[in-house]
Coordinates of C-alpha atoms in Angstrom, one line a residue:
Chain A
M1 CA -22.9 -131.8 64.6
G2 CA -20.1 -133.3 62.5
V3 CA -19.9 -133.1 58.7
K4 CA -21.2 -136.3 57.2
P5 CA -19.0 -136.9 54.1
T6 CA -20.6 -138.2 50.9
R7 CA -19.4 -141.5 49.6
V8 CA -18.0 -139.8 46.6
S9 CA -14.4 -138.8 47.1
N10 CA -12.4 -136.7 44.7
S11 CA -9.0 -135.6 43.6
I12 CA -9.9 -132.0 42.6
R13 CA -7.4 -130.4 45.0
A14 CA -4.5 -132.5 43.6
L15 CA -5.6 -131.9 40.0
R16 CA -5.8 -128.2 40.6
F17 CA -2.3 -128.1 41.9
A18 CA -1.2 -130.3 39.0
H19 CA -2.7 -127.8 36.6
G20 CA -0.6 -124.8 37.3
E21 CA -2.0 -124.3 40.9
M22 CA -5.4 -123.4 39.6
T23 CA -7.4 -121.6 42.2
Q24 CA -10.8 -122.7 43.4
A25 CA -12.2 -119.4 41.9
D26 CA -10.7 -120.2 38.5
L27 CA -12.2 -123.7 38.5
A28 CA -15.5 -122.3 39.7
Q29 CA -15.5 -119.8 36.9
R30 CA -14.7 -122.4 34.2
V31 CA -17.4 -124.7 35.5
G32 CA -19.9 -122.0 36.0
V33 CA -20.6 -122.4 39.7
T34 CA -19.7 -120.5 42.8
R35 CA -16.4 -120.9 44.6
Q36 CA -18.4 -122.2 47.6
T37 CA -19.7 -125.1 45.5
I38 CA -16.1 -126.1 44.5
I39 CA -15.1 -125.9 48.2
A40 CA -18.1 -128.0 49.2
I41 CA -17.3 -130.7 46.6
E42 CA -13.6 -130.8 47.5
Q43 CA -14.5 -131.2 51.2
G44 CA -17.0 -134.0 50.4
R45 CA -20.0 -131.9 51.7
Y46 CA -21.7 -132.0 48.3
S47 CA -21.9 -134.5 45.5
P48 CA -22.2 -132.7 42.1
S49 CA -24.6 -133.8 39.4
L50 CA -23.2 -136.1 36.7
E51 CA -23.1 -133.2 34.3
M52 CA -21.2 -131.0 36.6
A53 CA -18.8 -133.9 37.3
F54 CA -18.1 -134.2 33.6
Q55 CA -17.6 -130.5 33.3
I56 CA -15.0 -130.6 36.1
A57 CA -13.2 -133.5 34.5
R58 CA -13.2 -131.7 31.1
V59 CA -11.5 -128.7 32.7
F60 CA -8.7 -131.0 33.8
Q61 CA -8.8 -133.0 30.5
V62 CA -8.9 -136.3 32.3
P63 CA -11.5 -139.1 32.5
L64 CA -14.2 -138.8 35.2
D65 CA -12.7 -141.7 37.2
D66 CA -9.5 -139.6 37.7
V67 CA -11.5 -136.9 39.4
F68 CA -14.2 -138.8 41.3
Q69 CA -14.1 -142.1 43.1
Y70 CA -17.0 -143.9 44.6
G71 CA -16.6 -145.7 48.0
T72 CA -17.4 -149.5 47.7
S73 CA -18.3 -149.6 51.4
E74 CA -18.7 -147.2 54.4
G75 CA -15.8 -144.8 54.4
E76 CA -13.8 -146.6 51.7
S77 CA -13.0 -145.4 48.2
S78 CA -12.5 -147.7 45.3
Chain B
M1 CA -21.0 -116.8 51.5
S2 CA -23.2 -117.3 48.4
R3 CA -26.1 -115.1 47.5
D4 CA -28.7 -117.7 48.5
E5 CA -27.0 -118.4 51.8
R6 CA -27.0 -114.7 52.6
N7 CA -30.6 -114.4 51.6
T8 CA -31.5 -117.4 53.8
W9 CA -30.0 -115.7 56.9
I10 CA -32.1 -112.6 56.1
F11 CA -35.2 -114.7 55.5
G12 CA -34.9 -116.6 58.8
V13 CA -34.0 -113.6 61.0
V14 CA -36.7 -111.4 59.5
A15 CA -39.3 -114.1 60.0
I16 CA -38.4 -114.5 63.7
I17 CA -38.3 -110.7 64.3
A18 CA -41.6 -110.0 62.5
Y19 CA -43.4 -112.8 64.4
A20 CA -41.9 -111.7 67.8
A21 CA -43.0 -108.1 67.1
Y22 CA -46.5 -109.4 66.2
V23 CA -46.7 -111.4 69.5
I24 CA -45.6 -108.4 71.5
V25 CA -48.2 -106.2 69.9
I26 CA -51.0 -108.7 70.5
I27 CA -50.0 -109.3 74.2
S28 CA -49.7 -105.6 74.9
R29 CA -53.1 -105.0 73.3
A30 CA -54.7 -107.7 75.4
D31 CA -53.8 -105.7 78.5
G32 CA -54.8 -108.5 80.9
G33 CA -58.0 -109.3 79.1
P34 CA -58.8 -112.4 77.0
I35 CA -56.2 -112.6 74.2
S36 CA -58.7 -113.9 71.6
A37 CA -60.6 -110.6 72.0
V38 CA -57.7 -108.6 70.6
D39 CA -58.1 -107.2 67.0
Y40 CA -55.3 -109.2 65.5
V41 CA -56.0 -108.7 61.8
A42 CA -54.2 -105.4 61.3
P43 CA -51.1 -106.3 63.3
L44 CA -50.9 -109.7 61.5
L45 CA -51.1 -108.0 58.0
W46 CA -48.6 -105.4 59.0
S47 CA -46.3 -108.1 60.4
V48 CA -46.4 -110.0 57.1
G49 CA -46.2 -106.9 54.9
L50 CA -43.2 -105.4 56.7
A51 CA -41.5 -108.8 56.8
I52 CA -41.8 -109.0 53.0
L53 CA -40.6 -105.4 52.6
A54 CA -37.7 -105.9 55.0
N55 CA -36.6 -109.1 53.1
I56 CA -36.6 -107.2 49.8
V57 CA -34.7 -104.2 51.1
A58 CA -32.2 -106.3 53.1
N59 CA -31.6 -108.5 50.0
I60 CA -30.9 -105.5 47.8
V61 CA -28.7 -103.6 50.3
L62 CA -26.6 -106.6 51.3
G63 CA -26.5 -107.8 47.7
I64 CA -25.0 -104.4 46.6
L65 CA -22.5 -104.5 49.6
A66 CA -21.5 -108.1 48.8
S67 CA -21.0 -107.4 45.1
I68 CA -18.8 -104.4 46.0
A69 CA -16.8 -106.6 48.3
S70 CA -16.5 -109.7 46.1
G71 CA -17.6 -108.8 42.6
K72 CA -19.8 -110.7 40.3
E73 CA -19.5 -114.0 42.2
A74 CA -21.7 -112.6 45.0
M75 CA -24.7 -112.7 42.6
I76 CA -24.2 -116.2 41.1
K77 CA -26.8 -118.9 41.8
D78 CA -25.8 -122.4 40.8
Q79 CA -27.1 -126.0 40.9
R80 CA -26.1 -126.5 44.6
D81 CA -28.1 -123.4 45.6
R82 CA -31.1 -124.8 43.7
E83 CA -30.8 -128.3 45.3
I84 CA -30.4 -126.9 48.8
F85 CA -33.4 -124.6 48.3
R86 CA -35.6 -127.5 47.0
R87 CA -34.6 -129.9 49.8
S88 CA -35.0 -127.3 52.6
E89 CA -38.4 -126.3 51.3
Y90 CA -39.5 -129.9 51.4
I91 CA -38.5 -130.0 55.1
G92 CA -40.3 -126.8 55.9
Q93 CA -43.5 -128.0 54.2
S94 CA -44.2 -130.3 57.2
F95 CA -45.2 -127.3 59.4
V96 CA -47.5 -125.9 56.7
I97 CA -49.3 -129.2 56.6
A98 CA -49.4 -129.5 60.4
G99 CA -50.8 -125.9 60.5
A100 CA -53.4 -126.6 57.9
V101 CA -54.6 -129.8 59.6
A102 CA -54.7 -128.0 63.0
A103 CA -56.7 -125.1 61.4
L104 CA -59.1 -127.6 59.8
L105 CA -59.8 -129.4 63.1
M106 CA -60.2 -126.0 64.9
A107 CA -62.7 -124.8 62.3
M108 CA -64.7 -128.1 62.6
A109 CA -64.7 -127.6 66.3
Q110 CA -65.9 -124.0 65.8
W111 CA -62.9 -122.4 67.5
E112 CA -62.7 -118.6 67.4
Y113 CA -61.3 -117.0 64.2
F114 CA -58.4 -115.6 66.3
W115 CA -57.0 -119.0 67.1
I116 CA -57.5 -120.4 63.6
A117 CA -55.7 -117.5 62.0
N118 CA -53.0 -117.5 64.5
V119 CA -52.2 -121.2 64.3
I120 CA -51.9 -120.8 60.5
Y121 CA -49.6 -117.8 60.9
L122 CA -47.5 -119.7 63.4
A123 CA -47.3 -122.6 61.1
F124 CA -46.0 -120.4 58.3
V125 CA -43.4 -118.8 60.6
L126 CA -42.2 -122.2 61.9
S127 CA -42.1 -123.5 58.3
A128 CA -39.9 -120.5 57.3
V129 CA -37.6 -120.9 60.3
L130 CA -37.3 -124.6 59.8
S131 CA -36.5 -124.4 56.1
A132 CA -34.1 -121.6 56.7
T133 CA -32.3 -123.6 59.4
A134 CA -32.2 -126.7 57.2
R135 CA -30.8 -124.5 54.3
I136 CA -28.1 -123.0 56.5
I137 CA -27.1 -126.5 57.9
A138 CA -27.0 -127.7 54.3
Y139 CA -24.7 -124.8 53.3
R140 CA -22.4 -125.4 56.2
K141 CA -22.4 -129.2 56.7
G142 CA -23.9 -130.7 53.6
F143 CA -27.0 -132.9 54.1
P144 CA -26.3 -134.7 57.4
W145 CA -29.9 -135.9 57.6
E146 CA -29.7 -137.9 54.4

């Protein structure tokens, strides 16, 4: 069974590296979730709640749109 | 592996082992005679009781080992864990309903208590195994059925 990605894509991985190569564990600790949850979000296996999405954006000090993008059609990100 | 994923593995494996042990005891007690004549009450209660105890002990022991290996993170439960639990329980509920309907019809048809009790127990076990399987798939693959 293949992994079905959510239609929400994200730039967390790039943002982590742009912020001093922040580790997944560091980000998880700052957001208050497990490292597995950060991994699942990065890989598109889990769409976080709006509140968690804002918390992640706040860690990187960027607008929500810079972290998460929503596909306009199947497999396409805006 | 998060705390809840670890506990889900324990839950699913214990449910299967406990039920398998129960079935083996019942079949061995039947000894070629009618299976519905077997005194099933004590084995069933022991099976459920030992499964609960095994779950608690395994959760504690593996929880301690995991926290030694990976620190505080091994004990965290977050929003994703809660969502996965809720959705998987919803899936598992289908077997509880099927078992309840089956038991209701069997009672109306005046089946023996043995069969009514056992169809309910089987429904609980299938519900546990299905929800544990759904939970593990959700942890590994997301929610492919949605």
